[in-house]
Coordinates of C-alpha atoms in Angstrom, one line a residue:
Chain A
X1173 CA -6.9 -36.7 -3.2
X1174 CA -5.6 -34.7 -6.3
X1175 CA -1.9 -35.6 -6.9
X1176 CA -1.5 -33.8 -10.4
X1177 CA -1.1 -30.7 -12.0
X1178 CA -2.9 -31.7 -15.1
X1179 CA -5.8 -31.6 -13.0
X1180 CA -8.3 -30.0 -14.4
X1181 CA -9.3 -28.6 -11.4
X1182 CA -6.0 -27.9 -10.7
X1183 CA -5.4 -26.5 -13.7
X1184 CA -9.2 -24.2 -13.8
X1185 CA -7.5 -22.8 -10.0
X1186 CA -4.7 -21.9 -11.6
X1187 CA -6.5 -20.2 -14.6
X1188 CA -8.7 -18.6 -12.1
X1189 CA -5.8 -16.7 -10.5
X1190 CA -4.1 -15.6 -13.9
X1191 CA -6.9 -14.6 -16.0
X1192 CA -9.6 -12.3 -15.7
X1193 CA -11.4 -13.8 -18.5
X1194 CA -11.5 -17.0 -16.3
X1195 CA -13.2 -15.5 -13.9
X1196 CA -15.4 -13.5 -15.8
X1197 CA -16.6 -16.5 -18.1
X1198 CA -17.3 -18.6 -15.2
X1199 CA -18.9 -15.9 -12.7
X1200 CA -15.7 -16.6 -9.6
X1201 CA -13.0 -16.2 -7.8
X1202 CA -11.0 -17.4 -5.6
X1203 CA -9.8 -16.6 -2.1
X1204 CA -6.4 -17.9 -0.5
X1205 CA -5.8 -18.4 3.1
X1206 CA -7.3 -19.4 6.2
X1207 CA -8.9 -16.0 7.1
X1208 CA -10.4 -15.3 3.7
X1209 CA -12.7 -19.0 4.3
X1210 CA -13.0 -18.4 7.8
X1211 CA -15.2 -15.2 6.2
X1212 CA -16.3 -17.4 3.6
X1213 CA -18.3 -19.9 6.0
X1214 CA -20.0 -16.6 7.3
X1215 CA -21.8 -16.5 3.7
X1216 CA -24.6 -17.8 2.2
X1217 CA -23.2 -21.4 1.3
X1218 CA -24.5 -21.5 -2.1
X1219 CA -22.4 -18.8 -2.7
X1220 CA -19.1 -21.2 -2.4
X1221 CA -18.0 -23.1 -5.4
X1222 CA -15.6 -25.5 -3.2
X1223 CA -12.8 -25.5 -1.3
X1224 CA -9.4 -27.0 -1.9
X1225 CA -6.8 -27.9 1.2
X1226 CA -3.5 -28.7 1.5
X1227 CA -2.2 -32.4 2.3
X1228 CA -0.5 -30.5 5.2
X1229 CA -3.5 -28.5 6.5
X1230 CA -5.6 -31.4 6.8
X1231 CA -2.5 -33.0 8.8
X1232 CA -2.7 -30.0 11.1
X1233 CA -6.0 -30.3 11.9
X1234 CA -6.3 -33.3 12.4
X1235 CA -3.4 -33.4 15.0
X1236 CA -5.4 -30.9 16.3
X1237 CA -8.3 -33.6 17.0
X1238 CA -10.5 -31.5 13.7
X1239 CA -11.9 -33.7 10.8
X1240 CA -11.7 -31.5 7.8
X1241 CA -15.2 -32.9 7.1
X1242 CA -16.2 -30.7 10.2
X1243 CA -13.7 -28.1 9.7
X1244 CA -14.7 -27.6 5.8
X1245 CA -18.8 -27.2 7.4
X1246 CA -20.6 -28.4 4.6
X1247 CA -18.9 -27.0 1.8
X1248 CA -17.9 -29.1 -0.8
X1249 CA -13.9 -30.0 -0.7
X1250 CA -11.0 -32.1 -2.9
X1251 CA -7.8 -32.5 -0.8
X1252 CA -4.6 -31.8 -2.8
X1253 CA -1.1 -32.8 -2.3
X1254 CA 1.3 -30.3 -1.0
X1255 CA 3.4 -30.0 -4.0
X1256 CA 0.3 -29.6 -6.2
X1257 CA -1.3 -27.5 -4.0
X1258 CA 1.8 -25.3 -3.8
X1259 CA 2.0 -24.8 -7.5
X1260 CA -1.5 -24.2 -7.4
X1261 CA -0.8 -21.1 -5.3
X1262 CA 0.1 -17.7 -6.1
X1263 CA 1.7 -16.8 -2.6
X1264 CA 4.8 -18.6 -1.8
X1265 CA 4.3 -19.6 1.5
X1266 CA 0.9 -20.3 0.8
X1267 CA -2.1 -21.4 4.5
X1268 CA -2.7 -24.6 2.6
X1269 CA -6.6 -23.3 1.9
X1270 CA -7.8 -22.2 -1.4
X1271 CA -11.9 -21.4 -2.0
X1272 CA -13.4 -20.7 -5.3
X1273 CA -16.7 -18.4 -4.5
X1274 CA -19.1 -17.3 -7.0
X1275 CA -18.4 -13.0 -7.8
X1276 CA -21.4 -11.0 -6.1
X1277 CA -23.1 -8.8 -7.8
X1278 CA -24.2 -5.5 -7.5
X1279 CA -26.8 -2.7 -9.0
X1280 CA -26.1 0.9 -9.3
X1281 CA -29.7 1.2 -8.5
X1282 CA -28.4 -0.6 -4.8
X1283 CA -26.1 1.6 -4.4
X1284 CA -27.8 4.4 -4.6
X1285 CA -30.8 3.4 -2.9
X1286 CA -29.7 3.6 1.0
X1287 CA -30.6 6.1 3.8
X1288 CA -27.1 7.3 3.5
X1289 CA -25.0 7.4 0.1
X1290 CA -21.3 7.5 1.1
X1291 CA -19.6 6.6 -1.9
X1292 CA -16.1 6.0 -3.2
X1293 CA -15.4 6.3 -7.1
X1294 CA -12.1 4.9 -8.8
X1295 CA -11.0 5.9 -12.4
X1296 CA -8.4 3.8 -14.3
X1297 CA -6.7 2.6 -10.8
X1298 CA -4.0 0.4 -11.9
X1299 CA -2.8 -1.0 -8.9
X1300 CA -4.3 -4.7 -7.2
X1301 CA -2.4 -3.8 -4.2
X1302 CA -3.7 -0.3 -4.0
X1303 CA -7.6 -1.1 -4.8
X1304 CA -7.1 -3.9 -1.9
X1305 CA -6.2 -1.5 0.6
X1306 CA -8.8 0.9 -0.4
X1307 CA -11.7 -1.4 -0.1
X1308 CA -10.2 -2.6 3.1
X1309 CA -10.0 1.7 4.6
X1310 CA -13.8 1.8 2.8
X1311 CA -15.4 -0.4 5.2
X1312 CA -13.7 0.9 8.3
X1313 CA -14.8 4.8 7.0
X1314 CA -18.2 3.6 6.4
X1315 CA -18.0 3.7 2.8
X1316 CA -21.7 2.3 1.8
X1317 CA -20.2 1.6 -2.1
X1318 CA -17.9 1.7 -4.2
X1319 CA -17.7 3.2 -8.5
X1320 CA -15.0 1.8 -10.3
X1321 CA -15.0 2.6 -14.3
X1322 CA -14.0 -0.2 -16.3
X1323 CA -10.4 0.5 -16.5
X1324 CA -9.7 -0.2 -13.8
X1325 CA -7.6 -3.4 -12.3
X1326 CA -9.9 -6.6 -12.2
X1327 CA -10.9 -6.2 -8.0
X1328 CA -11.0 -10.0 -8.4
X1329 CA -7.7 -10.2 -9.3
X1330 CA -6.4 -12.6 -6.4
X1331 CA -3.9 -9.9 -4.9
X1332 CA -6.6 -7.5 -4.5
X1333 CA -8.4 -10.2 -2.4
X1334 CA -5.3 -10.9 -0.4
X1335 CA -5.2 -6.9 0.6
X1336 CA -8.8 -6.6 1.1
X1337 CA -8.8 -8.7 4.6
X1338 CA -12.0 -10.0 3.8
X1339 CA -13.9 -6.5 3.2
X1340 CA -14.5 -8.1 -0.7
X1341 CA -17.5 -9.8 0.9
X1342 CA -19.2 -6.9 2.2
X1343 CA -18.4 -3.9 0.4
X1344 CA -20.7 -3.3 -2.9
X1345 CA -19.4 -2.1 -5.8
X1346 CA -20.2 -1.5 -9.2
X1347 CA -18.4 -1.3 -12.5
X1348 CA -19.3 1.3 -15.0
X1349 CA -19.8 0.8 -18.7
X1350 CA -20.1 4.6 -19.0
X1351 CA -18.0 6.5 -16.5
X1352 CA -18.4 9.9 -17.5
X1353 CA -22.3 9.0 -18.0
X1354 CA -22.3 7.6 -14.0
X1355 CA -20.9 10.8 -13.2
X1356 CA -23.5 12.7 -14.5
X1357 CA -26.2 10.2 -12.9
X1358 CA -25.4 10.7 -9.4
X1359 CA -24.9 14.3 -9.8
X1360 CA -29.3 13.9 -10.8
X1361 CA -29.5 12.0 -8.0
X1362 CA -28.2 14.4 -5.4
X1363 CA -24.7 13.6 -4.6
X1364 CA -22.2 15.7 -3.9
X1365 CA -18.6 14.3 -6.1
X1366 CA -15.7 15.7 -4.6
X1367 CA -12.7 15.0 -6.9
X1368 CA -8.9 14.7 -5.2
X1369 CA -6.8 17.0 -7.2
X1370 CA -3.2 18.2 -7.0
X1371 CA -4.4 21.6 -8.2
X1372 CA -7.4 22.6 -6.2
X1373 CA -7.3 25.5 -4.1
X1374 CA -9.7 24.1 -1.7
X1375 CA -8.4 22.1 0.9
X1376 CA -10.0 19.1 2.0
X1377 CA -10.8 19.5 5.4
X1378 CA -12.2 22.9 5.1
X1379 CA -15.4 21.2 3.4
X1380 CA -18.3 20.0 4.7
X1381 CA -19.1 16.1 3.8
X1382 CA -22.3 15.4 5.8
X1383 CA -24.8 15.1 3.2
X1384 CA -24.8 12.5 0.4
X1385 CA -21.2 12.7 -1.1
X1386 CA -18.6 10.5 -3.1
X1387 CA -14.8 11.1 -3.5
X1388 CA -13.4 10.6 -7.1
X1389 CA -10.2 9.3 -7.1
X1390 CA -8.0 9.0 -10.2
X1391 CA -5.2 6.5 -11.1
X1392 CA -1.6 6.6 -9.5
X1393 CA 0.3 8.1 -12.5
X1394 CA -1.9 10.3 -14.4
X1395 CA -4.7 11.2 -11.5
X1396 CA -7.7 12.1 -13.0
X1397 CA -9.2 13.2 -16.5
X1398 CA -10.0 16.4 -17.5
X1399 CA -13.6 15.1 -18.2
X1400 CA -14.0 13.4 -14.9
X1401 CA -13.0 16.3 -13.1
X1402 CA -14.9 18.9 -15.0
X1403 CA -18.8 16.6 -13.7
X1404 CA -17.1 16.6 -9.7
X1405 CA -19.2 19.3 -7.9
X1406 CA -15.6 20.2 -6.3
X1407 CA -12.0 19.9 -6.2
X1408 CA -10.2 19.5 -3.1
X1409 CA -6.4 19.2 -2.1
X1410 CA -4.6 17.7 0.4
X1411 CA -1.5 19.8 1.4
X1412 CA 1.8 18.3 1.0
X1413 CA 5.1 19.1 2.8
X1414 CA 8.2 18.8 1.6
X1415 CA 9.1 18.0 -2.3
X1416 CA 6.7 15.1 -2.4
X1417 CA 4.5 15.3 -5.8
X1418 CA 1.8 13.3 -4.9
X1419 CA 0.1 10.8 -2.2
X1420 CA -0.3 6.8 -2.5
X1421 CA -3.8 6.7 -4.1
X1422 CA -4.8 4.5 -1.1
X1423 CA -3.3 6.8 1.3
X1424 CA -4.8 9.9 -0.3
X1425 CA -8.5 8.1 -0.7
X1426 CA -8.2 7.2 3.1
X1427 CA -7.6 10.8 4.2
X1428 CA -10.6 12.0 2.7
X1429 CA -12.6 8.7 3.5
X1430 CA -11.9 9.4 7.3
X1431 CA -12.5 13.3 6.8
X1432 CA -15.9 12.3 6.2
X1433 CA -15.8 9.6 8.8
X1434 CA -15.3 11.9 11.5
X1435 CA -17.5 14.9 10.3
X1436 CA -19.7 12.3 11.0
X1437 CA -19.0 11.7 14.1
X1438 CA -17.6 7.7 12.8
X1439 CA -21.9 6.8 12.9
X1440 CA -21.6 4.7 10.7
Chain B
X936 CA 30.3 -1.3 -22.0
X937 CA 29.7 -4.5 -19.6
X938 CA 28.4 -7.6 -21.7
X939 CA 28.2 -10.2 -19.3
X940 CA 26.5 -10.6 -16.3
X941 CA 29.0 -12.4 -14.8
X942 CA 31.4 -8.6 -14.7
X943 CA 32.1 -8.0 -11.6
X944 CA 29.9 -4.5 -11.0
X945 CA 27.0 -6.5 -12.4
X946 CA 27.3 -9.2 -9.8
X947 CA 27.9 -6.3 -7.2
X948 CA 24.6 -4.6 -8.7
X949 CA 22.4 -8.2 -8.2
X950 CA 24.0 -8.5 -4.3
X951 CA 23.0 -5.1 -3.3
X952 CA 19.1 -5.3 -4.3
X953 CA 19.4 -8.9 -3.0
X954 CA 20.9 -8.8 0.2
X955 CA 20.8 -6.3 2.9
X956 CA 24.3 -7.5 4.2
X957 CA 26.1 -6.5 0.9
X958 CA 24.3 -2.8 1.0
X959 CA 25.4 -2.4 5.1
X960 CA 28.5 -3.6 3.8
X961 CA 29.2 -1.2 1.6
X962 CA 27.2 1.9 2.3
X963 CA 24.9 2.3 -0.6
X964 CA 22.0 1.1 -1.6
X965 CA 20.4 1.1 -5.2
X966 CA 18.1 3.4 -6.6
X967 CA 16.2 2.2 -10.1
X968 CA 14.3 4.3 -12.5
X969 CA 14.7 7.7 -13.9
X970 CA 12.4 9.5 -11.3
X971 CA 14.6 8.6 -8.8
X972 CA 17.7 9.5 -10.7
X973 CA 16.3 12.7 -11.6
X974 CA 16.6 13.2 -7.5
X975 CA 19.9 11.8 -7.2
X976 CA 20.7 14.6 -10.1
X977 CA 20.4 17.1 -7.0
X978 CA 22.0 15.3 -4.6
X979 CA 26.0 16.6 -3.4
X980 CA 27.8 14.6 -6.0
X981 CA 29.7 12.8 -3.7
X982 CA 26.7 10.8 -2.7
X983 CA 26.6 9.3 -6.0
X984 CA 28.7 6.1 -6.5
X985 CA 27.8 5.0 -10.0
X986 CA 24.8 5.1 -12.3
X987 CA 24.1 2.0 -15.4
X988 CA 22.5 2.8 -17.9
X989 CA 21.1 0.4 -20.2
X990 CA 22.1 0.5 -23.9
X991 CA 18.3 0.8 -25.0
X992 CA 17.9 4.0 -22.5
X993 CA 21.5 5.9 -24.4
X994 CA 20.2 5.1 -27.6
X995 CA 16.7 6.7 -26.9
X996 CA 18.6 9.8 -25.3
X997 CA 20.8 9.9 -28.3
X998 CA 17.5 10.2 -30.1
X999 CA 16.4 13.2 -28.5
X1000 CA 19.5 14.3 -29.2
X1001 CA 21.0 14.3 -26.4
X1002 CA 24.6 12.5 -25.4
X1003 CA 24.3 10.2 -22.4
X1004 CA 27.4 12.2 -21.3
X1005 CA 25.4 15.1 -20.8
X1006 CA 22.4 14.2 -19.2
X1007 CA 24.5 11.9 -16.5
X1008 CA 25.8 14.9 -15.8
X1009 CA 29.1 14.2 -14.4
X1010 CA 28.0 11.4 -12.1
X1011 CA 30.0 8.3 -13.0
X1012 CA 28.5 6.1 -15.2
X1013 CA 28.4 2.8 -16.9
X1014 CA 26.7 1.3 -20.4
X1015 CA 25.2 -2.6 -19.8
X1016 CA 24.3 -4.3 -22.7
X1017 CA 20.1 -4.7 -22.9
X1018 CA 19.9 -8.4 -21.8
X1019 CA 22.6 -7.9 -18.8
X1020 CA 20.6 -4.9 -17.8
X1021 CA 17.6 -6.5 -17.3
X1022 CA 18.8 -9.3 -15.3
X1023 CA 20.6 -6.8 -13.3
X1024 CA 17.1 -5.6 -12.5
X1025 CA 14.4 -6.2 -9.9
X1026 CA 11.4 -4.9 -11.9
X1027 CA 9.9 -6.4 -15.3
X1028 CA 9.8 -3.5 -17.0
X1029 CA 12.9 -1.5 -16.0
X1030 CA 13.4 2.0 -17.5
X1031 CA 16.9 1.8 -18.1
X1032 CA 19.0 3.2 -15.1
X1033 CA 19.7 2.4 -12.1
X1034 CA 21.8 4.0 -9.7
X1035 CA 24.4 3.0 -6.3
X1036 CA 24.0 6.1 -4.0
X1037 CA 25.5 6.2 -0.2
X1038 CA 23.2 5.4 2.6
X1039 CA 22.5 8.8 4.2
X1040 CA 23.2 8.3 7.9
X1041 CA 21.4 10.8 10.6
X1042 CA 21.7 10.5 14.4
X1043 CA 19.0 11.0 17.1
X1044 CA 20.4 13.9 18.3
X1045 CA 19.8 15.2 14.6
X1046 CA 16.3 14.4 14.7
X1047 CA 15.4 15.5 18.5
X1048 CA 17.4 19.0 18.0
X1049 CA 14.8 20.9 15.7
X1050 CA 12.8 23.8 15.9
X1051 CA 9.6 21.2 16.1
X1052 CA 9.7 17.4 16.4
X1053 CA 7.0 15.5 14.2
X1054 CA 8.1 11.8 14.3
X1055 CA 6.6 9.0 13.6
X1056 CA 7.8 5.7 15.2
X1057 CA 7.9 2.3 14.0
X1058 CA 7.8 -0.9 15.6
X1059 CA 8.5 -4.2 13.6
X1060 CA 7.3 -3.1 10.4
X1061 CA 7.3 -5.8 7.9
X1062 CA 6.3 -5.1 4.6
X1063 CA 8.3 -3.1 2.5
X1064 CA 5.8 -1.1 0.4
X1065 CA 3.7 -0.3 3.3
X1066 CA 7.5 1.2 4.4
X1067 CA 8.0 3.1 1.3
X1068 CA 4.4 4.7 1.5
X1069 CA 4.6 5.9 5.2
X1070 CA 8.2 7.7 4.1
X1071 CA 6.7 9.5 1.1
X1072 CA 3.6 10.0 3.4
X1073 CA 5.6 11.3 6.3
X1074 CA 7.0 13.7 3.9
X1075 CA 4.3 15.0 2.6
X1076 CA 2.7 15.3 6.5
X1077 CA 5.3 16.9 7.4
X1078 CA 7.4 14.7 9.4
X1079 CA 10.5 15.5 10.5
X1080 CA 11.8 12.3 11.4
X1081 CA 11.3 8.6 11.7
X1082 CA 12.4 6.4 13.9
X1083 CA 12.4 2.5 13.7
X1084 CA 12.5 -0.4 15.8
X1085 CA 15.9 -2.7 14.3
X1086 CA 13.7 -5.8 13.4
X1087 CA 11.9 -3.4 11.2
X1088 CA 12.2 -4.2 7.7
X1089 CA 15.3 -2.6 6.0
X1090 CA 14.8 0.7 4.9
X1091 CA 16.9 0.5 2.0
X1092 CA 15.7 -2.7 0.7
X1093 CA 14.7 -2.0 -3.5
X1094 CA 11.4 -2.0 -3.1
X1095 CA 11.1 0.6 -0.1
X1096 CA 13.1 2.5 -2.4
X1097 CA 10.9 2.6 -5.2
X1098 CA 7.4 3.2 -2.6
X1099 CA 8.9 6.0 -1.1
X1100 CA 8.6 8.1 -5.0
X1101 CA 12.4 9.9 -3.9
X1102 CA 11.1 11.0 -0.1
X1103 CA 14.0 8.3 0.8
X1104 CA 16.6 11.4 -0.1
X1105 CA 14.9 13.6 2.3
X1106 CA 13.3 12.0 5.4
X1107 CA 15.8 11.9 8.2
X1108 CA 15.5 8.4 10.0
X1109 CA 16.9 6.2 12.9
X1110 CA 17.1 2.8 13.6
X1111 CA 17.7 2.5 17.3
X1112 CA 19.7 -0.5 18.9
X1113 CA 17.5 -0.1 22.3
X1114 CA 13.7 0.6 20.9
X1115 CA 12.2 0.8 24.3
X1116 CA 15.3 2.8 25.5
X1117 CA 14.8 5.2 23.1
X1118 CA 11.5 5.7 23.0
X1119 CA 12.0 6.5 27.3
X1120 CA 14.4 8.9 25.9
X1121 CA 11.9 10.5 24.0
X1122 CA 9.7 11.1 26.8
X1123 CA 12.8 12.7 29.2
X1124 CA 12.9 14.8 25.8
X1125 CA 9.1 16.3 26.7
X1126 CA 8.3 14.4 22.9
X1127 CA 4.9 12.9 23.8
X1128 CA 4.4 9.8 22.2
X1129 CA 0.9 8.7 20.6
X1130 CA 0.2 4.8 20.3
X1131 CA -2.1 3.9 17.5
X1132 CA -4.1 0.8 19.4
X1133 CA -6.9 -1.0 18.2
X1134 CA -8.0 -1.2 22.0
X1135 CA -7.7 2.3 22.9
X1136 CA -11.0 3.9 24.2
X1137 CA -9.7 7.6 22.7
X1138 CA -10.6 8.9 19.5
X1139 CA -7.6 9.6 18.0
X1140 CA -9.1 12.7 16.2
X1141 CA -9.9 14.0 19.8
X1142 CA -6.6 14.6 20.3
X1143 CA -4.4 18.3 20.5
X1144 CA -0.9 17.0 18.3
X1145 CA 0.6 20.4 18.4
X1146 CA 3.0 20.5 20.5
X1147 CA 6.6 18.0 19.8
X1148 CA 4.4 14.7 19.4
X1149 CA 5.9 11.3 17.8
X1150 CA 2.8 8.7 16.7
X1151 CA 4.2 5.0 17.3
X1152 CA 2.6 2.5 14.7
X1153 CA 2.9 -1.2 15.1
X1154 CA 3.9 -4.3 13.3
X1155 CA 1.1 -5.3 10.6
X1156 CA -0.3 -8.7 12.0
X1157 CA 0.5 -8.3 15.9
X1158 CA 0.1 -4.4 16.3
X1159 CA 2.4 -2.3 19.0
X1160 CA 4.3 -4.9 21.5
X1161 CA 2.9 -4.7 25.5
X1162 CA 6.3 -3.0 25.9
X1163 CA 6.6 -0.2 24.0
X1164 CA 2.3 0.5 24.3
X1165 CA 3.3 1.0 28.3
X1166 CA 5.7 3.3 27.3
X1167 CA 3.6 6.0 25.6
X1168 CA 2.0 8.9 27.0
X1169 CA -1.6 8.1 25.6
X1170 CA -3.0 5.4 23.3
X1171 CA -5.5 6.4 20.9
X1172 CA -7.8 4.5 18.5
X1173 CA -8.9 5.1 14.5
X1174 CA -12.8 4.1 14.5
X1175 CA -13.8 1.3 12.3
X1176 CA -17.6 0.4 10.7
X1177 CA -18.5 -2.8 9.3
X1178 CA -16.4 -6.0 10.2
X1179 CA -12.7 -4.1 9.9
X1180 CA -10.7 -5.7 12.2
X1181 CA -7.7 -3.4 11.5
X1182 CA -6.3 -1.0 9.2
X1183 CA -3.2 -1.3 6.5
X1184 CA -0.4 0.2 8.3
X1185 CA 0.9 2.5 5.9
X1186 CA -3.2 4.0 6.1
X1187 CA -3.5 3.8 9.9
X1188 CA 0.0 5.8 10.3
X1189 CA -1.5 8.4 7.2
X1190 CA -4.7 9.3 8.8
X1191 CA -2.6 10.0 12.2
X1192 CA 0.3 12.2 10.4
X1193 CA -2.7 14.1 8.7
X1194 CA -4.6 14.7 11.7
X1195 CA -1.6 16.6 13.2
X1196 CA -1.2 18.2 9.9
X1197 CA -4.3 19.4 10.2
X1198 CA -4.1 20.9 13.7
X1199 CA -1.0 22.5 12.9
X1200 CA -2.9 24.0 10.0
X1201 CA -0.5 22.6 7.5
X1202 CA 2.3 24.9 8.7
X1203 CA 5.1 22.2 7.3

């Protein structure tokens, strides 16, 4: 059992959370609570680093007539001690389960190789709470991927996991050295970009998304660039009542996404 | 100009982000951040109990030449010394005001005698950003009132205030003392109630939302109660691919409100 902060597991978990670099450098991430693992045992298992519970979880279990050894199914584990474990966490009333999985990685060429191409692209989108939610609304609209260009927040971030529900382990996605350059890609490779903007006269449910098609979405304050916006094939508008300025980037993206959902009949 | 954080007003300002007791109380709640006191600006003045400003945010007006006097614009107002300021605050990075402003208070009779009824109806929400987002959404849907369950989470809690983006200052709401009471009320009120249900075998995009409709949205990790699901005129269901097993709240309740929108040809 680990009883210390100064841990260096405890203190790589910790690391893993705050930094991006972290991750980066060692190719994870990791996943808090009891539903992310339960999703987690679904995957390949060489794609889990290991799993650390809580004093207290294995408690539960246990009074619960569950080893942890059969609970944990094969992936490796360390038990920590609940005041460890809880300054280990980044939730404050955390399941007692944290797992360190190794990133998956993705190809633009994947992406863009599948009988349908219903894509979903994100420039500069600042918010982890925000890109959670939309990854989580991709996968129910049948979103097959999702373009992000590199400014935006780190989708490993930990709170971006939290708010994806789990949809992290399905959904592909690709970062873009070169967004603009992306752009300019898919339009040679026969998708439609349809770009969310406040000033378009066209309004979104007037068009017809059935063939290959990705909506570009821009960050929360600014929206999108000029340049961005000048390679989408179209602009289109959602109306707004009222003296409100602008949507929730996560609510506007899943307006569109479900536009497109049901133009196609929710096949997906 | 207040120096300590132990004045009395600064005390007053912590209590009423903090507890939701001192803001019933009292009758106000507490709007941060310039957007919001840019709406406040249009407000009747006698809405307006006091605004801070920190000493950083004068000097920058002062700058710009422009005399805090003047751009407060006969709303009360008070200096607070940088550091005091920013323990006074709920965000990191605070941009210098914040403002008390009376809680608006609207009745159900208010909200059932219009021309049309659009409502949207909350049960049990729990998470204040999610609350903030569907009241800047409902706006922008054009809603014309939202009614909410009591255990919901409260409406003028800091961060709600913040989500909403200013729609707080414009979207008429209720909090009813008898949820299921009222929402029987609703239906003697020929107001046909739609429940967004995971379980529902209707489409909810099959649906005809023009005539007085309310769409009732549930709590975020137990969905609509038994209760209140019995009591609406139809259920219907937002299809989900992959492994979904539910949507945000704050994006189920958007693609409803923009499905009626849309029927009612964005007639707000």
């Amino acid at each position: 059992m680990i009883t210390s902060t100064s841990n260096t597991q405890i203190k790589n978990l910790i690391q893993l959370q705050k930094k991006n670099k972290a991750r980066k450098e060692q190719g994870v991430f990791v996943a808090e609570g009891r539903k992310l693992f339960e999703e987690i045992k679904e995957l390949d298992k060489s794609k889990v680093v290991k799993v650390y519970f809580s004093e207290q979880f294995v408690k539960i279990q246990k009074a619960e007539g569950i080893e942890i050894e059969n609970y944990a199914e094969k992936i490796p584990f360390e038990i920590v001690q609940d005041n460890v474990f809880l300054a280990s966490c980044e939730t404050l009333t955390p399941q007692g389960i944290l797992s360190i999985v190794k990133q998956p990685v993705y190809s633009l060429d994947e992406l863009l190789h599948q009988n349908k191409i219903r894509l979903l692209i994100l420039e500069d989108l600042r918010d982890p709470g925000n890109l959670g939610t939309i990854i989580r609304t991709a996968e129910g609209a049948g979103v097959t991927g999702i373009l992000l260009s590199k400014e935006c927040v780190d989708l490993f971030n930990p709170k971006v996991i939290r708010s994806t529900m789990g949809a992290i382990f399905r959904m592909p996605f690709v970062y873009t050295t070169d967004f603009l350059k992306t752009l300019s890609f898919l339009k040679t490779e026969k998708v439609r970009i349809y770009a969310a903007h406040l000033e378009s006269s066209v309004v979104y449910s007037t068009v017809d998304y059935r063939g290959n098609t990705a909506f570009l979405i821009g960050n929360e304050a600014n929206g999108l660039s000029r340049e961005s916006t000048a390679l989408a094939d179209q602009t289109v508008r959602i109306p707004m009542g009222g003296q409100v300025e602008s949507l929730n980037a996560a609510v506007a993206a899943a307006i569109l996404m479900y536009e497109r959902a049901k133009q196609l009949e929710y096949k997906f």
